[in-house]
JSON list of C-alpha atoms in Angstrom, two decimals:
[
{"chain": "A", "resi": 1, "resn": "UNK", "atom": "CA", "xyz": [-9.40, 5.19, -5.34]},
{"chain": "A", "resi": 2, "resn": "UNK", "atom": "CA", "xyz": [-8.02, 1.94, -3.93]},
{"chain": "A", "resi": 3, "resn": "UNK", "atom": "CA", "xyz": [-5.36, 1.74, -1.23]},
{"chain": "A", "resi": 4, "resn": "UNK", "atom": "CA", "xyz": [-3.81, -1.30, 0.43]},
{"chain": "A", "resi": 5, "resn": "UNK", "atom": "CA", "xyz": [-2.05, -2.37, 3.58]},
{"chain": "A", "resi": 6, "resn": "UNK", "atom": "CA", "xyz": [-1.13, -5.75, 5.01]},
{"chain": "A", "resi": 7, "resn": "UNK", "atom": "CA", "xyz": [-0.34, -7.13, 8.44]},
{"chain": "A", "resi": 8, "resn": "UNK", "atom": "CA", "xyz": [1.50, -10.12, 9.85]},
{"chain": "A", "resi": 9, "resn": "UNK", "atom": "CA", "xyz": [2.81, -11.40, 6.51]},
{"chain": "A", "resi": 10, "resn": "UNK", "atom": "CA", "xyz": [4.93, -14.53, 6.59]},
{"chain": "A", "resi": 11, "resn": "UNK", "atom": "CA", "xyz": [8.61, -13.78, 6.07]},
{"chain": "A", "resi": 12, "resn": "UNK", "atom": "CA", "xyz": [9.39, -15.17, 2.60]},
{"chain": "A", "resi": 13, "resn": "UNK", "atom": "CA", "xyz": [13.06, -14.09, 2.64]},
{"chain": "A", "resi": 14, "resn": "UNK", "atom": "CA", "xyz": [14.22, -17.38, 4.12]},
{"chain": "A", "resi": 15, "resn": "UNK", "atom": "CA", "xyz": [16.49, -18.31, 6.98]},
{"chain": "A", "resi": 16, "resn": "UNK", "atom": "CA", "xyz": [19.39, -15.92, 7.64]},
{"chain": "A", "resi": 17, "resn": "UNK", "atom": "CA", "xyz": [18.31, -13.65, 4.73]},
{"chain": "A", "resi": 18, "resn": "UNK", "atom": "CA", "xyz": [16.65, -10.90, 6.72]},
{"chain": "A", "resi": 19, "resn": "UNK", "atom": "CA", "xyz": [13.06, -9.74, 6.44]},
{"chain": "A", "resi": 20, "resn": "UNK", "atom": "CA", "xyz": [10.89, -9.66, 3.31]},
{"chain": "A", "resi": 21, "resn": "UNK", "atom": "CA", "xyz": [10.61, -6.54, 1.13]},
{"chain": "A", "resi": 22, "resn": "UNK", "atom": "CA", "xyz": [6.93, -6.68, 0.09]},
{"chain": "A", "resi": 23, "resn": "UNK", "atom": "CA", "xyz": [5.11, -4.91, -2.71]},
{"chain": "A", "resi": 24, "resn": "UNK", "atom": "CA", "xyz": [1.68, -5.47, -4.25]},
{"chain": "A", "resi": 25, "resn": "UNK", "atom": "CA", "xyz": [0.64, -5.91, -7.89]},
{"chain": "A", "resi": 26, "resn": "UNK", "atom": "CA", "xyz": [-2.93, -4.75, -8.50]},
{"chain": "A", "resi": 27, "resn": "UNK", "atom": "CA", "xyz": [-4.93, -6.16, -11.43]},
{"chain": "A", "resi": 28, "resn": "UNK", "atom": "CA", "xyz": [-8.44, -5.30, -12.60]},
{"chain": "A", "resi": 29, "resn": "UNK", "atom": "CA", "xyz": [-10.07, -8.65, -13.39]},
{"chain": "A", "resi": 30, "resn": "UNK", "atom": "CA", "xyz": [-11.91, -8.78, -16.71]},
{"chain": "A", "resi": 31, "resn": "UNK", "atom": "CA", "xyz": [-15.70, -8.80, -16.58]},
{"chain": "A", "resi": 32, "resn": "UNK", "atom": "CA", "xyz": [-16.91, -12.20, -17.86]},
{"chain": "A", "resi": 33, "resn": "UNK", "atom": "CA", "xyz": [-19.91, -10.57, -19.55]},
{"chain": "A", "resi": 34, "resn": "UNK", "atom": "CA", "xyz": [-17.78, -8.46, -21.89]},
{"chain": "A", "resi": 35, "resn": "UNK", "atom": "CA", "xyz": [-16.57, -10.11, -25.10]},
{"chain": "A", "resi": 36, "resn": "UNK", "atom": "CA", "xyz": [-12.78, -10.05, -25.47]},
{"chain": "A", "resi": 37, "resn": "UNK", "atom": "CA", "xyz": [-12.26, -8.54, -22.03]},
{"chain": "A", "resi": 38, "resn": "UNK", "atom": "CA", "xyz": [-8.81, -9.13, -20.56]},
{"chain": "A", "resi": 39, "resn": "UNK", "atom": "CA", "xyz": [-7.33, -8.48, -17.12]},
{"chain": "A", "resi": 40, "resn": "UNK", "atom": "CA", "xyz": [-5.69, -5.07, -16.82]},
{"chain": "A", "resi": 41, "resn": "UNK", "atom": "CA", "xyz": [-2.67, -4.53, -14.58]},
{"chain": "A", "resi": 42, "resn": "UNK", "atom": "CA", "xyz": [-3.29, -1.24, -12.79]},
{"chain": "A", "resi": 43, "resn": "UNK", "atom": "CA", "xyz": [0.26, -1.12, -11.45]},
{"chain": "A", "resi": 44, "resn": "UNK", "atom": "CA", "xyz": [2.35, -1.99, -8.46]},
{"chain": "A", "resi": 45, "resn": "UNK", "atom": "CA", "xyz": [2.99, -0.37, -5.13]},
{"chain": "A", "resi": 46, "resn": "UNK", "atom": "CA", "xyz": [6.34, 0.75, -3.85]},
{"chain": "A", "resi": 47, "resn": "UNK", "atom": "CA", "xyz": [8.56, -1.83, -2.13]},
{"chain": "A", "resi": 48, "resn": "UNK", "atom": "CA", "xyz": [8.61, -1.51, 1.66]},
{"chain": "A", "resi": 49, "resn": "UNK", "atom": "CA", "xyz": [11.98, -2.78, 2.86]},
{"chain": "A", "resi": 50, "resn": "UNK", "atom": "CA", "xyz": [12.27, -5.17, 5.82]},
{"chain": "A", "resi": 51, "resn": "UNK", "atom": "CA", "xyz": [8.57, -5.06, 6.73]},
{"chain": "A", "resi": 52, "resn": "UNK", "atom": "CA", "xyz": [5.93, -7.70, 7.39]},
{"chain": "A", "resi": 53, "resn": "UNK", "atom": "CA", "xyz": [3.10, -5.19, 7.98]},
{"chain": "A", "resi": 54, "resn": "UNK", "atom": "CA", "xyz": [3.41, -2.74, 5.05]},
{"chain": "A", "resi": 55, "resn": "UNK", "atom": "CA", "xyz": [1.18, 0.28, 4.53]},
{"chain": "A", "resi": 56, "resn": "UNK", "atom": "CA", "xyz": [1.62, 1.23, 0.88]},
{"chain": "A", "resi": 57, "resn": "UNK", "atom": "CA", "xyz": [1.28, 4.85, -0.20]},
{"chain": "A", "resi": 58, "resn": "UNK", "atom": "CA", "xyz": [0.54, 4.21, -3.88]},
{"chain": "A", "resi": 59, "resn": "UNK", "atom": "CA", "xyz": [-3.16, 4.35, -4.72]},
{"chain": "A", "resi": 60, "resn": "UNK", "atom": "CA", "xyz": [-5.01, 3.09, -7.80]},
{"chain": "A", "resi": 61, "resn": "UNK", "atom": "CA", "xyz": [-7.98, 4.67, -9.53]},
{"chain": "A", "resi": 62, "resn": "UNK", "atom": "CA", "xyz": [-10.77, 2.53, -10.94]},
{"chain": "A", "resi": 63, "resn": "UNK", "atom": "CA", "xyz": [-13.95, 3.59, -12.70]},
{"chain": "A", "resi": 64, "resn": "UNK", "atom": "CA", "xyz": [-16.83, 1.93, -10.91]},
{"chain": "A", "resi": 65, "resn": "UNK", "atom": "CA", "xyz": [-20.30, 1.25, -12.31]},
{"chain": "A", "resi": 66, "resn": "UNK", "atom": "CA", "xyz": [-22.89, 0.07, -9.75]},
{"chain": "A", "resi": 67, "resn": "UNK", "atom": "CA", "xyz": [-24.53, -2.12, -12.38]},
{"chain": "A", "resi": 68, "resn": "UNK", "atom": "CA", "xyz": [-21.36, -4.14, -13.04]},
{"chain": "A", "resi": 69, "resn": "UNK", "atom": "CA", "xyz": [-19.22, -6.31, -10.79]},
{"chain": "A", "resi": 70, "resn": "UNK", "atom": "CA", "xyz": [-15.70, -4.92, -10.51]},
{"chain": "A", "resi": 71, "resn": "UNK", "atom": "CA", "xyz": [-13.10, -7.32, -9.12]},
{"chain": "A", "resi": 72, "resn": "UNK", "atom": "CA", "xyz": [-9.53, -6.51, -8.17]},
{"chain": "A", "resi": 73, "resn": "UNK", "atom": "CA", "xyz": [-6.76, -9.11, -7.73]},
{"chain": "A", "resi": 74, "resn": "UNK", "atom": "CA", "xyz": [-3.96, -8.13, -5.35]},
{"chain": "A", "resi": 75, "resn": "UNK", "atom": "CA", "xyz": [-0.78, -10.21, -5.31]},
{"chain": "A", "resi": 76, "resn": "UNK", "atom": "CA", "xyz": [1.84, -9.53, -2.66]},
{"chain": "A", "resi": 77, "resn": "UNK", "atom": "CA", "xyz": [5.42, -10.39, -3.56]},
{"chain": "A", "resi": 78, "resn": "UNK", "atom": "CA", "xyz": [8.79, -10.26, -1.81]},
{"chain": "A", "resi": 79, "resn": "UNK", "atom": "CA", "xyz": [11.33, -8.35, -3.91]},
{"chain": "A", "resi": 80, "resn": "UNK", "atom": "CA", "xyz": [14.45, -10.48, -4.41]},
{"chain": "A", "resi": 81, "resn": "UNK", "atom": "CA", "xyz": [17.14, -8.32, -6.01]},
{"chain": "A", "resi": 82, "resn": "UNK", "atom": "CA", "xyz": [19.65, -11.07, -6.80]},
{"chain": "A", "resi": 83, "resn": "UNK", "atom": "CA", "xyz": [17.16, -13.52, -8.36]},
{"chain": "A", "resi": 84, "resn": "UNK", "atom": "CA", "xyz": [14.98, -13.32, -11.45]},
{"chain": "A", "resi": 85, "resn": "UNK", "atom": "CA", "xyz": [11.67, -14.13, -9.76]},
{"chain": "A", "resi": 86, "resn": "UNK", "atom": "CA", "xyz": [10.22, -12.42, -6.71]},
{"chain": "A", "resi": 87, "resn": "UNK", "atom": "CA", "xyz": [8.65, -14.72, -4.11]},
{"chain": "A", "resi": 88, "resn": "UNK", "atom": "CA", "xyz": [4.85, -14.77, -3.72]},
{"chain": "A", "resi": 89, "resn": "UNK", "atom": "CA", "xyz": [3.58, -13.89, -0.24]},
{"chain": "A", "resi": 90, "resn": "UNK", "atom": "CA", "xyz": [-0.18, -14.12, -0.86]},
{"chain": "A", "resi": 91, "resn": "UNK", "atom": "CA", "xyz": [-3.06, -13.19, -3.15]},
{"chain": "A", "resi": 92, "resn": "UNK", "atom": "CA", "xyz": [-6.59, -11.91, -2.57]},
{"chain": "A", "resi": 93, "resn": "UNK", "atom": "CA", "xyz": [-9.54, -10.90, -4.74]},
{"chain": "A", "resi": 94, "resn": "UNK", "atom": "CA", "xyz": [-11.76, -7.97, -3.76]},
{"chain": "A", "resi": 95, "resn": "UNK", "atom": "CA", "xyz": [-15.07, -6.82, -5.25]},
{"chain": "A", "resi": 96, "resn": "UNK", "atom": "CA", "xyz": [-15.28, -3.01, -5.24]},
{"chain": "A", "resi": 97, "resn": "UNK", "atom": "CA", "xyz": [-19.05, -2.87, -4.59]},
{"chain": "A", "resi": 98, "resn": "UNK", "atom": "CA", "xyz": [-18.67, -5.08, -1.51]},
{"chain": "A", "resi": 99, "resn": "UNK", "atom": "CA", "xyz": [-15.94, -2.79, -0.15]},
{"chain": "A", "resi": 100, "resn": "UNK", "atom": "CA", "xyz": [-18.11, 0.29, -0.75]},
{"chain": "A", "resi": 101, "resn": "UNK", "atom": "CA", "xyz": [-20.86, -1.37, 1.30]},
{"chain": "A", "resi": 102, "resn": "UNK", "atom": "CA", "xyz": [-18.52, -2.32, 4.14]},
{"chain": "A", "resi": 103, "resn": "UNK", "atom": "CA", "xyz": [-17.93, -0.35, 7.31]},
{"chain": "A", "resi": 104, "resn": "UNK", "atom": "CA", "xyz": [-15.45, 2.48, 6.64]},
{"chain": "A", "resi": 105, "resn": "UNK", "atom": "CA", "xyz": [-15.23, 1.24, 3.02]},
{"chain": "A", "resi": 106, "resn": "UNK", "atom": "CA", "xyz": [-12.56, -1.28, 4.02]},
{"chain": "A", "resi": 107, "resn": "UNK", "atom": "CA", "xyz": [-12.39, -5.08, 3.83]},
{"chain": "A", "resi": 108, "resn": "UNK", "atom": "CA", "xyz": [-9.77, -7.50, 5.14]},
{"chain": "A", "resi": 109, "resn": "UNK", "atom": "CA", "xyz": [-8.90, -10.87, 3.60]},
{"chain": "A", "resi": 110, "resn": "UNK", "atom": "CA", "xyz": [-6.78, -13.61, 5.17]},
{"chain": "A", "resi": 111, "resn": "UNK", "atom": "CA", "xyz": [-3.77, -14.74, 3.17]},
{"chain": "A", "resi": 112, "resn": "UNK", "atom": "CA", "xyz": [-2.28, -18.22, 3.01]},
{"chain": "A", "resi": 113, "resn": "UNK", "atom": "CA", "xyz": [0.05, -19.19, 4.64]},
{"chain": "A", "resi": 114, "resn": "UNK", "atom": "CA", "xyz": [-0.36, -16.19, 6.96]},
{"chain": "A", "resi": 115, "resn": "UNK", "atom": "CA", "xyz": [-1.18, -12.53, 7.12]},
{"chain": "A", "resi": 116, "resn": "UNK", "atom": "CA", "xyz": [-4.05, -10.23, 6.24]},
{"chain": "A", "resi": 117, "resn": "UNK", "atom": "CA", "xyz": [-4.46, -7.75, 3.40]},
{"chain": "A", "resi": 118, "resn": "UNK", "atom": "CA", "xyz": [-6.78, -4.76, 3.66]},
{"chain": "A", "resi": 119, "resn": "UNK", "atom": "CA", "xyz": [-8.34, -2.88, 0.75]},
{"chain": "A", "resi": 120, "resn": "UNK", "atom": "CA", "xyz": [-9.89, 0.55, 1.22]},
{"chain": "A", "resi": 121, "resn": "UNK", "atom": "CA", "xyz": [-11.97, 2.42, -1.33]},
{"chain": "A", "resi": 122, "resn": "UNK", "atom": "CA", "xyz": [-12.27, 6.19, -1.25]},
{"chain": "A", "resi": 123, "resn": "UNK", "atom": "CA", "xyz": [-14.52, 8.05, -3.62]},
{"chain": "A", "resi": 124, "resn": "UNK", "atom": "CA", "xyz": [-12.63, 10.71, -5.55]},
{"chain": "A", "resi": 125, "resn": "UNK", "atom": "CA", "xyz": [-15.01, 13.59, -6.29]},
{"chain": "A", "resi": 126, "resn": "UNK", "atom": "CA", "xyz": [-15.27, 14.66, -9.92]},
{"chain": "A", "resi": 127, "resn": "UNK", "atom": "CA", "xyz": [-13.53, 17.99, -10.53]},
{"chain": "A", "resi": 128, "resn": "UNK", "atom": "CA", "xyz": [-11.95, 17.85, -7.07]},
{"chain": "A", "resi": 129, "resn": "UNK", "atom": "CA", "xyz": [-9.87, 20.96, -6.41]},
{"chain": "A", "resi": 130, "resn": "UNK", "atom": "CA", "xyz": [-6.15, 20.46, -6.62]},
{"chain": "A", "resi": 131, "resn": "UNK", "atom": "CA", "xyz": [-4.76, 21.69, -3.33]},
{"chain": "A", "resi": 132, "resn": "UNK", "atom": "CA", "xyz": [-1.06, 22.37, -3.05]},
{"chain": "A", "resi": 133, "resn": "UNK", "atom": "CA", "xyz": [1.06, 22.48, 0.05]},
{"chain": "A", "resi": 134, "resn": "UNK", "atom": "CA", "xyz": [4.72, 23.44, 0.22]},
{"chain": "A", "resi": 135, "resn": "UNK", "atom": "CA", "xyz": [6.96, 21.97, 2.91]},
{"chain": "A", "resi": 136, "resn": "UNK", "atom": "CA", "xyz": [10.57, 22.38, 3.87]},
{"chain": "A", "resi": 137, "resn": "UNK", "atom": "CA", "xyz": [11.68, 19.63, 6.23]},
{"chain": "A", "resi": 138, "resn": "UNK", "atom": "CA", "xyz": [15.00, 18.96, 7.93]},
{"chain": "A", "resi": 139, "resn": "UNK", "atom": "CA", "xyz": [16.29, 16.29, 10.25]},
{"chain": "A", "resi": 140, "resn": "UNK", "atom": "CA", "xyz": [19.25, 17.37, 12.34]},
{"chain": "A", "resi": 141, "resn": "UNK", "atom": "CA", "xyz": [21.10, 15.19, 14.82]},
{"chain": "A", "resi": 142, "resn": "UNK", "atom": "CA", "xyz": [18.56, 12.39, 14.57]},
{"chain": "A", "resi": 143, "resn": "UNK", "atom": "CA", "xyz": [18.76, 9.76, 17.28]},
{"chain": "A", "resi": 144, "resn": "UNK", "atom": "CA", "xyz": [20.55, 6.53, 16.36]},
{"chain": "A", "resi": 145, "resn": "UNK", "atom": "CA", "xyz": [18.05, 3.85, 17.38]},
{"chain": "A", "resi": 146, "resn": "UNK", "atom": "CA", "xyz": [19.69, 0.53, 16.49]},
{"chain": "A", "resi": 147, "resn": "UNK", "atom": "CA", "xyz": [23.06, -1.10, 16.14]},
{"chain": "A", "resi": 148, "resn": "UNK", "atom": "CA", "xyz": [26.36, -0.16, 17.64]},
{"chain": "A", "resi": 149, "resn": "UNK", "atom": "CA", "xyz": [28.11, 1.00, 14.45]},
{"chain": "A", "resi": 150, "resn": "UNK", "atom": "CA", "xyz": [25.15, 0.92, 12.09]},
{"chain": "A", "resi": 151, "resn": "UNK", "atom": "CA", "xyz": [23.42, 4.16, 11.08]},
{"chain": "A", "resi": 152, "resn": "UNK", "atom": "CA", "xyz": [19.69, 4.42, 10.33]},
{"chain": "A", "resi": 153, "resn": "UNK", "atom": "CA", "xyz": [18.21, 5.40, 6.99]},
{"chain": "A", "resi": 154, "resn": "UNK", "atom": "CA", "xyz": [15.68, 8.11, 7.90]},
{"chain": "A", "resi": 155, "resn": "UNK", "atom": "CA", "xyz": [12.60, 8.99, 5.86]},
{"chain": "A", "resi": 156, "resn": "UNK", "atom": "CA", "xyz": [9.39, 10.92, 6.50]},
{"chain": "A", "resi": 157, "resn": "UNK", "atom": "CA", "xyz": [5.69, 10.33, 5.90]},
{"chain": "A", "resi": 158, "resn": "UNK", "atom": "CA", "xyz": [2.83, 12.77, 5.29]},
{"chain": "A", "resi": 159, "resn": "UNK", "atom": "CA", "xyz": [-0.72, 11.85, 6.31]},
{"chain": "A", "resi": 160, "resn": "UNK", "atom": "CA", "xyz": [-4.07, 13.47, 5.54]},
{"chain": "A", "resi": 161, "resn": "UNK", "atom": "CA", "xyz": [-7.20, 13.45, 7.65]},
{"chain": "A", "resi": 162, "resn": "UNK", "atom": "CA", "xyz": [-10.25, 12.24, 5.74]},
{"chain": "A", "resi": 163, "resn": "UNK", "atom": "CA", "xyz": [-13.92, 11.53, 6.39]},
{"chain": "A", "resi": 164, "resn": "UNK", "atom": "CA", "xyz": [-14.06, 7.75, 6.96]},
{"chain": "A", "resi": 165, "resn": "UNK", "atom": "CA", "xyz": [-17.78, 7.35, 7.42]},
{"chain": "A", "resi": 166, "resn": "UNK", "atom": "CA", "xyz": [-19.07, 9.68, 4.71]},
{"chain": "A", "resi": 167, "resn": "UNK", "atom": "CA", "xyz": [-21.09, 11.63, 7.26]},
{"chain": "A", "resi": 168, "resn": "UNK", "atom": "CA", "xyz": [-18.34, 13.85, 8.69]},
{"chain": "A", "resi": 169, "resn": "UNK", "atom": "CA", "xyz": [-18.53, 12.11, 12.06]},
{"chain": "A", "resi": 170, "resn": "UNK", "atom": "CA", "xyz": [-15.59, 9.71, 11.88]},
{"chain": "A", "resi": 171, "resn": "UNK", "atom": "CA", "xyz": [-12.18, 10.92, 10.81]},
{"chain": "A", "resi": 172, "resn": "UNK", "atom": "CA", "xyz": [-9.14, 8.75, 9.98]},
{"chain": "A", "resi": 173, "resn": "UNK", "atom": "CA", "xyz": [-5.55, 9.46, 9.02]},
{"chain": "A", "resi": 174, "resn": "UNK", "atom": "CA", "xyz": [-4.30, 8.02, 5.74]},
{"chain": "A", "resi": 175, "resn": "UNK", "atom": "CA", "xyz": [-0.73, 8.11, 4.45]},
{"chain": "A", "resi": 176, "resn": "UNK", "atom": "CA", "xyz": [-0.38, 10.08, 1.21]},
{"chain": "A", "resi": 177, "resn": "UNK", "atom": "CA", "xyz": [3.39, 10.30, 0.80]},
{"chain": "A", "resi": 178, "resn": "UNK", "atom": "CA", "xyz": [6.50, 8.45, 1.97]},
{"chain": "A", "resi": 179, "resn": "UNK", "atom": "CA", "xyz": [9.90, 9.93, 1.11]},
{"chain": "A", "resi": 180, "resn": "UNK", "atom": "CA", "xyz": [12.84, 7.93, -0.07]},
{"chain": "A", "resi": 181, "resn": "UNK", "atom": "CA", "xyz": [15.19, 6.85, 2.68]},
{"chain": "A", "resi": 182, "resn": "UNK", "atom": "CA", "xyz": [18.37, 8.87, 3.12]},
{"chain": "A", "resi": 183, "resn": "UNK", "atom": "CA", "xyz": [21.01, 6.18, 3.37]},
{"chain": "A", "resi": 184, "resn": "UNK", "atom": "CA", "xyz": [23.38, 6.15, 6.37]},
{"chain": "A", "resi": 185, "resn": "UNK", "atom": "CA", "xyz": [22.84, 9.79, 7.33]},
{"chain": "A", "resi": 186, "resn": "UNK", "atom": "CA", "xyz": [21.43, 11.14, 10.55]},
{"chain": "A", "resi": 187, "resn": "UNK", "atom": "CA", "xyz": [21.75, 14.83, 9.56]}
]
């Protein structure tokens, strides 16, 4: 299971147009040894509004064979609603085996012109039990934290604690869900 986050991205929105709204497109690069193999788009992450250090919730599953090189291309784009083409913010290629051999199964790559993208691989156990949790959440009289007349658009995130080192010694929190923002409502 692949997950991604980025930090210190360059603002591609342009002068006086606010902050970029980044998302990532994840593509499995075709293996050169396989005849007729073509790249396969695994999907895209959610758009994180007004953020230059996004932590995307969407994960991608890839079958991995230790005997074959598995490369993933990650392209970060700025969503431009009023134009046909979104603006590129950077691209990186990761090799899954290299990430699995890295500390905490995570690798960082520098982006041009600026920023860093991180790819983390977590092994998903075969026949993993499907655990279910039920929540009822409410936000009442939330604090207005910016702007004189402007209201915030609250949302919530759910994290899970997982074994980062594979030995049960090091634990890390990883985001598993981000709600949609509730527009202009603090109750």
